[in-house]
Short mmCIF file of C-alpha atoms and ligand atoms in Angstrom, two decimals:
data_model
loop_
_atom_site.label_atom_id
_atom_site.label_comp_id
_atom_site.label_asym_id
_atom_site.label_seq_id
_atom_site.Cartn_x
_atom_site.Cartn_y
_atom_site.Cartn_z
CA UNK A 152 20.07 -0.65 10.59
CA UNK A 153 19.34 2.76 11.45
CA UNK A 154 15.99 4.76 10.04
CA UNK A 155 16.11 8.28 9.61
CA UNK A 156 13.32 11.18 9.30
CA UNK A 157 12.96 12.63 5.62
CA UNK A 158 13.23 15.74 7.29
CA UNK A 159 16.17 15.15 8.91
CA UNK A 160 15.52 17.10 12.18
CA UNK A 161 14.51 14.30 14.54
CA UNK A 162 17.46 11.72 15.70
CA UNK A 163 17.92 8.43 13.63
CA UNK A 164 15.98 5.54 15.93
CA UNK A 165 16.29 1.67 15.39
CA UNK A 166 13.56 -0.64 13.30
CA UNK A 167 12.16 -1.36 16.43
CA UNK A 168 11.63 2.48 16.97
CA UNK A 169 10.18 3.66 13.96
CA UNK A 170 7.69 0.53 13.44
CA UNK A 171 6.46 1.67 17.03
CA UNK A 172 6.63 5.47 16.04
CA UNK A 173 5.15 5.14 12.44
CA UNK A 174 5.81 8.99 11.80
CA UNK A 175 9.15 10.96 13.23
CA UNK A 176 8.23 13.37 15.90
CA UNK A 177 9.73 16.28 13.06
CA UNK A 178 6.67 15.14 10.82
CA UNK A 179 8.94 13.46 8.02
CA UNK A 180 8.79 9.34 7.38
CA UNK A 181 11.65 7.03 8.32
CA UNK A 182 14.15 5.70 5.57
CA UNK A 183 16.37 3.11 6.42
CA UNK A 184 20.13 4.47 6.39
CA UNK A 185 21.15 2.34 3.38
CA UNK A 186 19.49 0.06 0.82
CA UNK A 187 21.42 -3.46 0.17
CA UNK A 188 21.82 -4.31 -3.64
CA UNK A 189 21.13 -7.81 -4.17
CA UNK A 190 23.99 -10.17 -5.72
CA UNK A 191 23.43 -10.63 -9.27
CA UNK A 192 23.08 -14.07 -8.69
CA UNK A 193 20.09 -13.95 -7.25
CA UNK A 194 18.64 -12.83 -10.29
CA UNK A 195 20.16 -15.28 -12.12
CA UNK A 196 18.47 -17.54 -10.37
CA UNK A 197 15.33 -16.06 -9.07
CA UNK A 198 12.87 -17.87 -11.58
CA UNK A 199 13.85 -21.31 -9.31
CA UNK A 200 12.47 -19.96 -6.39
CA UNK A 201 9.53 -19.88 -4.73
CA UNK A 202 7.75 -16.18 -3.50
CA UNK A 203 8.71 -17.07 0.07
CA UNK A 204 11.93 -17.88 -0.91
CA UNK A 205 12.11 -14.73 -3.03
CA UNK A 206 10.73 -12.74 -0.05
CA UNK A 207 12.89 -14.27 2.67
CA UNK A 208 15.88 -13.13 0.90
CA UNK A 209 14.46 -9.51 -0.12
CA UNK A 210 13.09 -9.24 3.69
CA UNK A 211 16.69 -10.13 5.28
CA UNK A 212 18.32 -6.64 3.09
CA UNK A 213 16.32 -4.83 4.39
CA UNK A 214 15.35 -6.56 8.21
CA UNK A 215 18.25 -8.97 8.85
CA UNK A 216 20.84 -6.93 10.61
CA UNK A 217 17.61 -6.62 13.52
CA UNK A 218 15.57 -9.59 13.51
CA UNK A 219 16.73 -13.23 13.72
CA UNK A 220 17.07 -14.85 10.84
CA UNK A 221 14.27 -17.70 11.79
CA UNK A 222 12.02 -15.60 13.35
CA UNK A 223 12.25 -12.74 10.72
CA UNK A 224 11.90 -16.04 8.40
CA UNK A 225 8.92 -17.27 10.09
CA UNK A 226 6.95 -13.72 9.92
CA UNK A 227 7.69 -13.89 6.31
CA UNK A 228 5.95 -17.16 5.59
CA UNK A 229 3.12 -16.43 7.61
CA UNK A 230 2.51 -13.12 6.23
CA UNK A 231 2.59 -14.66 2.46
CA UNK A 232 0.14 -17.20 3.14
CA UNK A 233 -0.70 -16.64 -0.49
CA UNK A 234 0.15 -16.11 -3.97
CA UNK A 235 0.69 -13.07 -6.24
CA UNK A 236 0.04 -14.57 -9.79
CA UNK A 237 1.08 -12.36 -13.13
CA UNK A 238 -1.44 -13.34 -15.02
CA UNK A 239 -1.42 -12.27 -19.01
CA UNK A 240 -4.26 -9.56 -19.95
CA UNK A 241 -3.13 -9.03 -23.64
CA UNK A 242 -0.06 -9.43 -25.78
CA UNK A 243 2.04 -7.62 -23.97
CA UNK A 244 0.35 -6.84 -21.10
CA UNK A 245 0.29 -8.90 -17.58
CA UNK A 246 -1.49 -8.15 -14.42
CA UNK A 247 0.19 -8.96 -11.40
CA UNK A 248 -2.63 -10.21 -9.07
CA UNK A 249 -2.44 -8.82 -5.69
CA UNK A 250 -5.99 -9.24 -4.31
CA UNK A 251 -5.44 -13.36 -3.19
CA UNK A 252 -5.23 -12.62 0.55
CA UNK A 253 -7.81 -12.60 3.63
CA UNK A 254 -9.02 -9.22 2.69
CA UNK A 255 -8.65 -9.31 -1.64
CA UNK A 256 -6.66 -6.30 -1.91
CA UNK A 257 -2.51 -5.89 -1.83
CA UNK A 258 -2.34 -4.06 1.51
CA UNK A 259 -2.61 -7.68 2.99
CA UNK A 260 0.83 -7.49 2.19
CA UNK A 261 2.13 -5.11 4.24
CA UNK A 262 -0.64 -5.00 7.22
CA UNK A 263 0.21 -8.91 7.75
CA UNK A 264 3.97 -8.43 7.84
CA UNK A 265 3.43 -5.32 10.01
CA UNK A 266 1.00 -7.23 12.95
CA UNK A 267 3.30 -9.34 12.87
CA UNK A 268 6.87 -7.89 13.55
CA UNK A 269 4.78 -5.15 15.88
CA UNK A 270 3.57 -8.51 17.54
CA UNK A 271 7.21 -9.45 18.06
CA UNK A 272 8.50 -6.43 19.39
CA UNK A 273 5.69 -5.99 22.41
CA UNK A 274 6.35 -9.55 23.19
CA UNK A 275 10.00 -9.17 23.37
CA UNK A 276 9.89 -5.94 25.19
CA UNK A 277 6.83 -6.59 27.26
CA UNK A 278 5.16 -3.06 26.93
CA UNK A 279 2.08 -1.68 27.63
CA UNK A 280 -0.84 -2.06 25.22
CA UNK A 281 -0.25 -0.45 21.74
CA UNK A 282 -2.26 1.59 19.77
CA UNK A 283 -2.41 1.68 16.59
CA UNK A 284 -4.27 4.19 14.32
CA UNK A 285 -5.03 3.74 10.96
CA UNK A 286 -6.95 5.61 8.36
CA UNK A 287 -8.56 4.73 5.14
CA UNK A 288 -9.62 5.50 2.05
CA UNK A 289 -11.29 1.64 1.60
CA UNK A 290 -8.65 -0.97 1.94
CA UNK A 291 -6.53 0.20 4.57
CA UNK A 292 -9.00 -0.52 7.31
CA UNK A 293 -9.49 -4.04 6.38
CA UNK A 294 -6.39 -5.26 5.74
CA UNK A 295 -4.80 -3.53 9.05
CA UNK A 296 -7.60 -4.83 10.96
CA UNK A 297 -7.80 -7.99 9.45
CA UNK A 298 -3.91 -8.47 9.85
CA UNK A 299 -4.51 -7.32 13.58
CA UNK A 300 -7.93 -9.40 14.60
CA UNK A 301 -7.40 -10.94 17.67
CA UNK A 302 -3.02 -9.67 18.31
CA UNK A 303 -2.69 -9.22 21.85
CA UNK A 304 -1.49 -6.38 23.54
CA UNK A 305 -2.63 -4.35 19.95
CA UNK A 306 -5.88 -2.74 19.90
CA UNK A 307 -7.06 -1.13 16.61
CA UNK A 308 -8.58 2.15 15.26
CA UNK A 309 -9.51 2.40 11.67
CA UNK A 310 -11.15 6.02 10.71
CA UNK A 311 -12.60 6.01 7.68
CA UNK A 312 -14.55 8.78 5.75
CA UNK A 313 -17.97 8.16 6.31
CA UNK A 314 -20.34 7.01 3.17
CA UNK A 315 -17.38 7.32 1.05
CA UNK A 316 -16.24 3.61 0.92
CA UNK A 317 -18.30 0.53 -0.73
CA UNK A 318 -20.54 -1.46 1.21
CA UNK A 319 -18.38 -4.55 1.09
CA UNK A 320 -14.88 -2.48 2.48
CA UNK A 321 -16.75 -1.11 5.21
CA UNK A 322 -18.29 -4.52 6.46
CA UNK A 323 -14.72 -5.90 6.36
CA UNK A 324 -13.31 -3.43 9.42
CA UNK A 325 -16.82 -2.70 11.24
CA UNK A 326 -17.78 -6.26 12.17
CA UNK A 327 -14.81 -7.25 13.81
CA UNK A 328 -15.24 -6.88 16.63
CA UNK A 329 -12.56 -7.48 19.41
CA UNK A 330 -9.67 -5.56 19.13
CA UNK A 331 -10.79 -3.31 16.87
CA UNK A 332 -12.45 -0.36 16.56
CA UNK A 333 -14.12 1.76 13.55
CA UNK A 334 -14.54 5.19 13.42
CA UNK A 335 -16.84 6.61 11.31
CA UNK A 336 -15.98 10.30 10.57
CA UNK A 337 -17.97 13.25 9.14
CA UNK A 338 -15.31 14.15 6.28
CA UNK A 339 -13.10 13.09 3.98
CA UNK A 340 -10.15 10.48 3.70
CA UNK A 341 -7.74 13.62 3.85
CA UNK A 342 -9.85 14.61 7.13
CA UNK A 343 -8.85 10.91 8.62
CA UNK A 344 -5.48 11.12 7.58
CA UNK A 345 -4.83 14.76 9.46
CA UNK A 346 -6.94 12.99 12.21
CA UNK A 347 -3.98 10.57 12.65
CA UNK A 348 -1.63 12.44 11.90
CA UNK A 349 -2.29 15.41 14.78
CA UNK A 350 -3.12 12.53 17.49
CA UNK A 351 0.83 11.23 17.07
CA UNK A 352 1.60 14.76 17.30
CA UNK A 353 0.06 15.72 20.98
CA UNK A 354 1.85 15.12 23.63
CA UNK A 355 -1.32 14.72 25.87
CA UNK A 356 -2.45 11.86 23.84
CA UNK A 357 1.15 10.04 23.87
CA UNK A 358 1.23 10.51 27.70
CA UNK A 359 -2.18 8.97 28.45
CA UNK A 360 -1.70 6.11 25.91
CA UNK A 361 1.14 4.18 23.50
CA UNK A 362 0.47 5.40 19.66
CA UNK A 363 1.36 4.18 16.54
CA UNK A 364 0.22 3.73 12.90
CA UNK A 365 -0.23 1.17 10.14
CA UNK A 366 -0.61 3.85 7.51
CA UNK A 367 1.93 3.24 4.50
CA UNK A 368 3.70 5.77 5.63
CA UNK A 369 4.82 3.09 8.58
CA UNK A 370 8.27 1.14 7.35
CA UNK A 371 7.09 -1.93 8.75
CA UNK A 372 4.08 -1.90 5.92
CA UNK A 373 5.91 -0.47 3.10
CA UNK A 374 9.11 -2.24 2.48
CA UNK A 375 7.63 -5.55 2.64
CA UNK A 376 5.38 -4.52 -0.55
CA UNK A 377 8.70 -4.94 -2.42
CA UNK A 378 8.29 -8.68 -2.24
CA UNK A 379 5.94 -8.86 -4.98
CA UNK A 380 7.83 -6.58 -7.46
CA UNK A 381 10.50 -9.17 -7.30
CA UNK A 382 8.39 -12.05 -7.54
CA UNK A 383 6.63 -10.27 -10.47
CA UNK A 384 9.96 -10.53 -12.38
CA UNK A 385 10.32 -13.98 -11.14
CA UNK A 386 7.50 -15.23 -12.67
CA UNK A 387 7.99 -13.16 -16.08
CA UNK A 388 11.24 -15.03 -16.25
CA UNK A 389 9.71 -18.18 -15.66
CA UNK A 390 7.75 -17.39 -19.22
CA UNK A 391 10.70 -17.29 -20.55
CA UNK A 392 10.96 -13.20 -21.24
CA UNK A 393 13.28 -11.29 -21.57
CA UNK A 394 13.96 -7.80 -22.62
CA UNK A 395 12.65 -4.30 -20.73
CA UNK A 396 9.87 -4.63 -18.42
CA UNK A 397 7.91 -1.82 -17.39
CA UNK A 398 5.93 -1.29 -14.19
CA UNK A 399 2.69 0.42 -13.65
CA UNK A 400 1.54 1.34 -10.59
CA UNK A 401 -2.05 2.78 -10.18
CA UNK A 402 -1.51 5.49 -6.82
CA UNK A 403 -2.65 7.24 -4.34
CA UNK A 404 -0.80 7.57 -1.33
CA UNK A 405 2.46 6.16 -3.39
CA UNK A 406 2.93 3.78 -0.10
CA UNK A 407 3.28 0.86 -3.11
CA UNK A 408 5.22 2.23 -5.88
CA UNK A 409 7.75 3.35 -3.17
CA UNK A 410 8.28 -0.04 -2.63
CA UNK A 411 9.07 -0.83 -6.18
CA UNK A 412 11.73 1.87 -6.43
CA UNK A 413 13.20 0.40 -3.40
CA UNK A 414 13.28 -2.93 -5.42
CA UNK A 415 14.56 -1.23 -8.30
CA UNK A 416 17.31 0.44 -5.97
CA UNK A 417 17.96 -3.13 -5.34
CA UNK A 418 18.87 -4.19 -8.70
CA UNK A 419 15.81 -5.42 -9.67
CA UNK A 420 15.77 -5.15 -13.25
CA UNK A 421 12.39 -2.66 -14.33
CA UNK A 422 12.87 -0.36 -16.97
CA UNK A 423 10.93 2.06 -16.02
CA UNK A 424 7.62 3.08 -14.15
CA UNK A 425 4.49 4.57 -14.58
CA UNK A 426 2.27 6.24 -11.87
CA UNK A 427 -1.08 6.06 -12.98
CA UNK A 428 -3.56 8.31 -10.86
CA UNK A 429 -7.27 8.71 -10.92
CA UNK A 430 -8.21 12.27 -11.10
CA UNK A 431 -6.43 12.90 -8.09
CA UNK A 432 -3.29 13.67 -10.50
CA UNK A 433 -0.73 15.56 -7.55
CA UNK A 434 1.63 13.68 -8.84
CA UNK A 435 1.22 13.62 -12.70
CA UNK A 436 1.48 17.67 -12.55
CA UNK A 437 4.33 17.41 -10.44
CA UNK A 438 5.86 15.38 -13.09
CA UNK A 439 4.84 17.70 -15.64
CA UNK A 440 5.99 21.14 -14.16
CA UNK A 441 8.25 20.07 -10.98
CA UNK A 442 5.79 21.66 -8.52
CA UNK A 443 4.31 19.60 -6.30
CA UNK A 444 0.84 21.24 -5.04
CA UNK A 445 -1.45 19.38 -2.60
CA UNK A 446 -5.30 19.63 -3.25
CA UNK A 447 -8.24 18.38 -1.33
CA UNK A 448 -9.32 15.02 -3.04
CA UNK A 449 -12.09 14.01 -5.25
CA UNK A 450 -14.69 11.51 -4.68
CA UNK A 451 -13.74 9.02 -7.72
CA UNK A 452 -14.25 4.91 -8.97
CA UNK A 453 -10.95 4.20 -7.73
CA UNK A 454 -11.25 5.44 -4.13
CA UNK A 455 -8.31 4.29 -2.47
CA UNK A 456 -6.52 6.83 -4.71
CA UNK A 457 -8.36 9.67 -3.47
CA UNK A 458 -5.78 11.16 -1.89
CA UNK A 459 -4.52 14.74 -2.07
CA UNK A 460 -1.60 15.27 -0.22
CA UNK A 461 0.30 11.50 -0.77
CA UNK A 462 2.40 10.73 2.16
CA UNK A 463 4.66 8.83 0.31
CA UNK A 464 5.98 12.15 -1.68
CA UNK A 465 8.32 12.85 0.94
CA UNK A 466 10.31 9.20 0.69
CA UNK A 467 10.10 9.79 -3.58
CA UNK A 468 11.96 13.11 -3.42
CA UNK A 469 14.56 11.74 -0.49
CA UNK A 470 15.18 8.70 -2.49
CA UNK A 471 16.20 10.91 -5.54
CA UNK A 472 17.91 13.56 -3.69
CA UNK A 473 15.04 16.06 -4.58
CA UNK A 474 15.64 16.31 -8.79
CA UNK A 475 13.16 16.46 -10.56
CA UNK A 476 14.81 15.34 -13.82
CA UNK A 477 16.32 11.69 -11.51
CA UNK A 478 12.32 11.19 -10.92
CA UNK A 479 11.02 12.29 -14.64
CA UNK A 480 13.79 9.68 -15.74
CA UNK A 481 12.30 6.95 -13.99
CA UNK A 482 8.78 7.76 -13.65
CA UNK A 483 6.21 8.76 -16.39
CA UNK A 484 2.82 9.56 -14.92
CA UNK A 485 -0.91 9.29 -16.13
CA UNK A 486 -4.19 10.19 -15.02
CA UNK A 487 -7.87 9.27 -15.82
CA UNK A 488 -11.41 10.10 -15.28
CA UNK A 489 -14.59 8.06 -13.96
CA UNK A 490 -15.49 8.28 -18.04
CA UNK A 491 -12.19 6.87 -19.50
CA UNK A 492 -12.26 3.99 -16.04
CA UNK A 493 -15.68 2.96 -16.98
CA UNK A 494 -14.72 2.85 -20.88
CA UNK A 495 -11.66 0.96 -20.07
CA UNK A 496 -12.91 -2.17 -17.72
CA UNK A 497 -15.64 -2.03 -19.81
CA UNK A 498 -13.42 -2.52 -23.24
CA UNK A 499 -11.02 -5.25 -21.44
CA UNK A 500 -13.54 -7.23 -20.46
CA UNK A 501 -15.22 -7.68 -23.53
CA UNK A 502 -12.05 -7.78 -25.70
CA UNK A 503 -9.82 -10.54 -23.56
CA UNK A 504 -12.25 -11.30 -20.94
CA UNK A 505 -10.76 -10.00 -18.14
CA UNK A 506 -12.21 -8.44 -15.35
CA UNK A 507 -10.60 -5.64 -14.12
CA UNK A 508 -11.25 -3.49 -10.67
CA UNK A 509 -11.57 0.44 -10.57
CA UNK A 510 -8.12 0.85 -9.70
CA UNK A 511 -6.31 -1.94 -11.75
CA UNK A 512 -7.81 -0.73 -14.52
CA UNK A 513 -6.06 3.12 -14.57
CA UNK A 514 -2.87 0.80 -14.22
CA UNK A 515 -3.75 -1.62 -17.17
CA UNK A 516 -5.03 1.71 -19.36
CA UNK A 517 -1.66 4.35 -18.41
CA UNK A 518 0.32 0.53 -19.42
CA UNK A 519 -1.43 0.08 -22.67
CA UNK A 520 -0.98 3.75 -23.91
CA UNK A 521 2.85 4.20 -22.25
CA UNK A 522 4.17 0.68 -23.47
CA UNK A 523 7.08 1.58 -26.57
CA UNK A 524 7.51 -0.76 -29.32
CA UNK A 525 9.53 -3.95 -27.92
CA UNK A 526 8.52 -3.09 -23.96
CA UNK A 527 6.42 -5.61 -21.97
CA UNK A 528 5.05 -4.21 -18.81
CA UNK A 529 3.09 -5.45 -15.98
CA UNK A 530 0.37 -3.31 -13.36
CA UNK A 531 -0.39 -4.19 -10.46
CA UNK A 532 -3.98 -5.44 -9.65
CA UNK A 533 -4.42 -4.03 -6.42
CA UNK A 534 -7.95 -5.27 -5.38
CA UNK A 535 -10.86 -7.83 -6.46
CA UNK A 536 -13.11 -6.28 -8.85
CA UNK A 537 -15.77 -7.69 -6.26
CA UNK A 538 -14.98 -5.21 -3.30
CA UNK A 539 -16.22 -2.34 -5.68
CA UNK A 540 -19.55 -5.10 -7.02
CA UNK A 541 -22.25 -1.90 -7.74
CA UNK A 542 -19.97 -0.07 -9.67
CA UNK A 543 -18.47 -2.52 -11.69
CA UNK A 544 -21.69 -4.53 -12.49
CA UNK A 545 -23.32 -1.13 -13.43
CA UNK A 546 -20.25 -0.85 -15.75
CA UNK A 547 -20.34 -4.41 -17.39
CA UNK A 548 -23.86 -4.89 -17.51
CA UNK A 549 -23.50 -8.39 -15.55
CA UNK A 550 -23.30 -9.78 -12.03
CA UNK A 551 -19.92 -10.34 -10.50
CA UNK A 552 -19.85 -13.17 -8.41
CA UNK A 553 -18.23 -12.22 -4.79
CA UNK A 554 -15.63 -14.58 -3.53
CA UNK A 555 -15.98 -16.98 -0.74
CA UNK A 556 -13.46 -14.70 1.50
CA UNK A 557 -15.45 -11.31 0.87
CA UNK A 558 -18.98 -13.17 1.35
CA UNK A 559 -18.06 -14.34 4.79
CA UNK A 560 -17.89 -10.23 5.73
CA UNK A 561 -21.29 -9.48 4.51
CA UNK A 562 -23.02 -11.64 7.19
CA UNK A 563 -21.82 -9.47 10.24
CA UNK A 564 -23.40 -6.05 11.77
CA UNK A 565 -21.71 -3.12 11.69
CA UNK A 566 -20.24 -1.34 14.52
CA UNK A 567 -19.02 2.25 14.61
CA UNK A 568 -18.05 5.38 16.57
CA UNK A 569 -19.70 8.43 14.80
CA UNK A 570 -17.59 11.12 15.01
CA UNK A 571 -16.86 14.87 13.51
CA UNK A 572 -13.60 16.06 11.80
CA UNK A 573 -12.46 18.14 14.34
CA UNK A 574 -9.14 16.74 16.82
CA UNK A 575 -10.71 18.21 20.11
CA UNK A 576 -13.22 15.44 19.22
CA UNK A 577 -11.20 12.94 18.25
CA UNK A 578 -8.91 13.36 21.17
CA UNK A 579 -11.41 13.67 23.73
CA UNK A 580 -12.74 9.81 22.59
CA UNK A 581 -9.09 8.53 22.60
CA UNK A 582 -8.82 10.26 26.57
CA UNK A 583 -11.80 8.73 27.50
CA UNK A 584 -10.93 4.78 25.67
C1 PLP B 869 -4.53 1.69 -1.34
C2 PLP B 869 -4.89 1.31 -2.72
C3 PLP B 869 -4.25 1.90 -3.82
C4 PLP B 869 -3.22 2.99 -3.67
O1 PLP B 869 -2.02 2.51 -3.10
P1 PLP B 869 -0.96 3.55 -2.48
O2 PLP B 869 0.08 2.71 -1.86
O3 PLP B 869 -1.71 4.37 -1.49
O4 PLP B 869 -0.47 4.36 -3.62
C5 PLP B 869 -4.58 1.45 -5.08
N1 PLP B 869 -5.53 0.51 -5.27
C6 PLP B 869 -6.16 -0.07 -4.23
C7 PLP B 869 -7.20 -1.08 -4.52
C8 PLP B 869 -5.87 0.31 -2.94
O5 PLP B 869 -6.52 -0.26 -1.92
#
């Protein structure tokens, strides 16, 4: 299958090509050329399968025509070495669990399956080391270098804005060790990003040493976050549902909504979707007057959706040839404040019991006040309330007990490179590594 550049300047590469690449050299992110629809059979049937079953099938659309089918297989099952569980919240209401891997948030998803095909591709070309640079607004970091730890012949650089992640996230990518190193950097997650983003760019940088990223913007992370949109359905089915299922999606750099249009451009059968956004809402006024204006972000609860300028924008508009109406047809947006976050764990956990995180809990509130008479709808809960403990036990009132997973992090010492916001600086510390 051949990936091309949103921008459609730079030449169309192979998988293998833009998974090393991450971003095309015209600035836009790769699409692959065309997007399979599933038989309907296989939704007839999906409820009798198992998630890697589900995903093995979903993964061979969109990877098959490149990878072999038992070692594309085999990546699968070791990248799902858990489960995503909808779990009900309220009447009509589930939360689709995606915080039961190594690092409690969803991006295990994507950051296992993209170690691991990157893995496969230096092996089977036998290149030089590769770089890959990643940066975060919390859960990035871990879950790339978590999904990394220890892969030869990768080493790892997570930048993250400094003092602007939770105690717990930042243990989880600067104790490592190993391959991977954090860098701590005088700004904010939109200074990372750019950061990245210019490094790719030089051509200094790419001569001295092999680039590439594990941002969502990377195919190799985003597609396989379509997995769990299907199994999501799978599982509703299994309840024996039926009817219009919505799907809420609480976003920042839209790397995992993307991934359930792809699934719906599959076939899978959502209604419709809802963006929810913090008060980082670039996307919620582009849905409300078609202009999409990038802002610096703000510091919020839910700070993996501090983002300003969401990469993901770019695949959004390409995927619905640009019109605004094809997107507002599909895609309702919301967007909440630190006030209405804190009201809104607060109220779900003392009404059904359930503890939700920061983030989940913009998706369970945009669900509960979009949802029409006779929809069900699901959000995605994309992290353990326990990675953001201070701020949610300040909320509830009462301790939240940390997981064994997360607790093993908090033992280790942390390790970073200070550094400033400015690319000569950066740059000079990659020449010099
Ligand atoms: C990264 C992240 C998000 C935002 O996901 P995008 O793919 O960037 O839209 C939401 N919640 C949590 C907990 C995250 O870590």
């Amino acid at each position: 299958m051949k990936y091309y550049s949103t921008n459609h300047v730079a030449p169309d590469v192979t998988l293998q090509e833009a998974v090393v690449k991450g971003l095309a050299p015209d600035k836009g992110l790769y699409m692959p050329e065309r997007i399979k629809t599933l038989p309907a059979s296989f939704f007839e049937h999906i409820e009798e399968m198992t998630f890697q079953q589900i995903a093995c099938t979903v993964a061979d659309a969109f990877f098959g025509e490149d990878i072999e089918a038992d070692t594309l297989q085999q990546i699968v099952c070791d990248t799902l070495s858990f489960e995503t569980p909808l779990v009900p919240v309220s009447e009509n209401i589930y939360s689709l669990e995606l915080f039961h891997g190594p690092t409690s948030a969803f991006k295990d998803v994507g950051a296992r399956f993209m170690a691991r095909l990157l893995g496969y591709f230096i092996r089977k070309q036998g290149t030089r080391d590769v770089n890959v640079l990643v940066a975060t607004s919390g859960d990035t970091g871990s879950a790339v270098a978590n999904g990394f730890l220890g892969v030869e012949g990768i080493h790892v650089y997570v930048l993250y804005p400094k003092g602007l992640v939770s105690e717990i996230q930042e243990k989880q990518f600067t104790t490592l060790g190993q391959n991977i190193t954090a860098v701590e950097v005088e700004g904010t997650f939109d200074d990372c990003q750019r950061l990245v983003k210019s490094a790719f760019l030089d051509e200094q940088l790419n001569a001295h040493m092999k680039l590439t990223s594990a941002n969502s913007i990377n195919v190799a992370r985003f597609l396989p976050q379509a997995f769990y949109y299907f199994n999501a359905y799978a599982q509703w089915k299994r309840m024996k549902h039926q009817g219009s299922l919505v799907c809420c999606v609480p976003s920042g750099n839209f790397g995992n909504i993307t991934a359930g249009f792809f699934a719906h451009r599959m076939g899978l059968p959502i209604k419709r979707f809802i963006a929810a956004n913090n008060r980082n809402d670039i996307f919620y006024k582009y849905l409300q007057t078609g202009k999409y204006e990038p802002r610096a972000s703000v510091a919020t609860l839910a700070n993996a959706m501090d983002v300003g300028d969401p990469s993901n924008f770019a695949r959004v508009l390409d995927l619905y040839g640009h019109s605004h109406e094809a997107i507002c047809k599909l895609i309702s947006g919301a967007t909440y404040t630190d006030d209405e976050i804190r009201a809104t764990l607060r109220q779900v956990y003392e009404t059904y019991g359930y503890l939700l995180d920061p983030h989940g809990t913009c998706g369970y509130r945009a669900l509960s006040e979009g949802l029409k008479p006779g929809e069900e709808g699901f959000f995605l809960e994309t992290a353990h309330p326990a990675k953001f403990k201070g701020n949610v036990e300040a909320i509830i009132g009462s301790e939240v007990a940390i997981p064994a997973t997360l607790q093993a992090f908090m033992t280790g010492k942390k390790q970073s490179v200070p550094m400033t916001s400015k690319f000569e600086d950066f740059k000079a510390f990659l020449l010099e590594n």
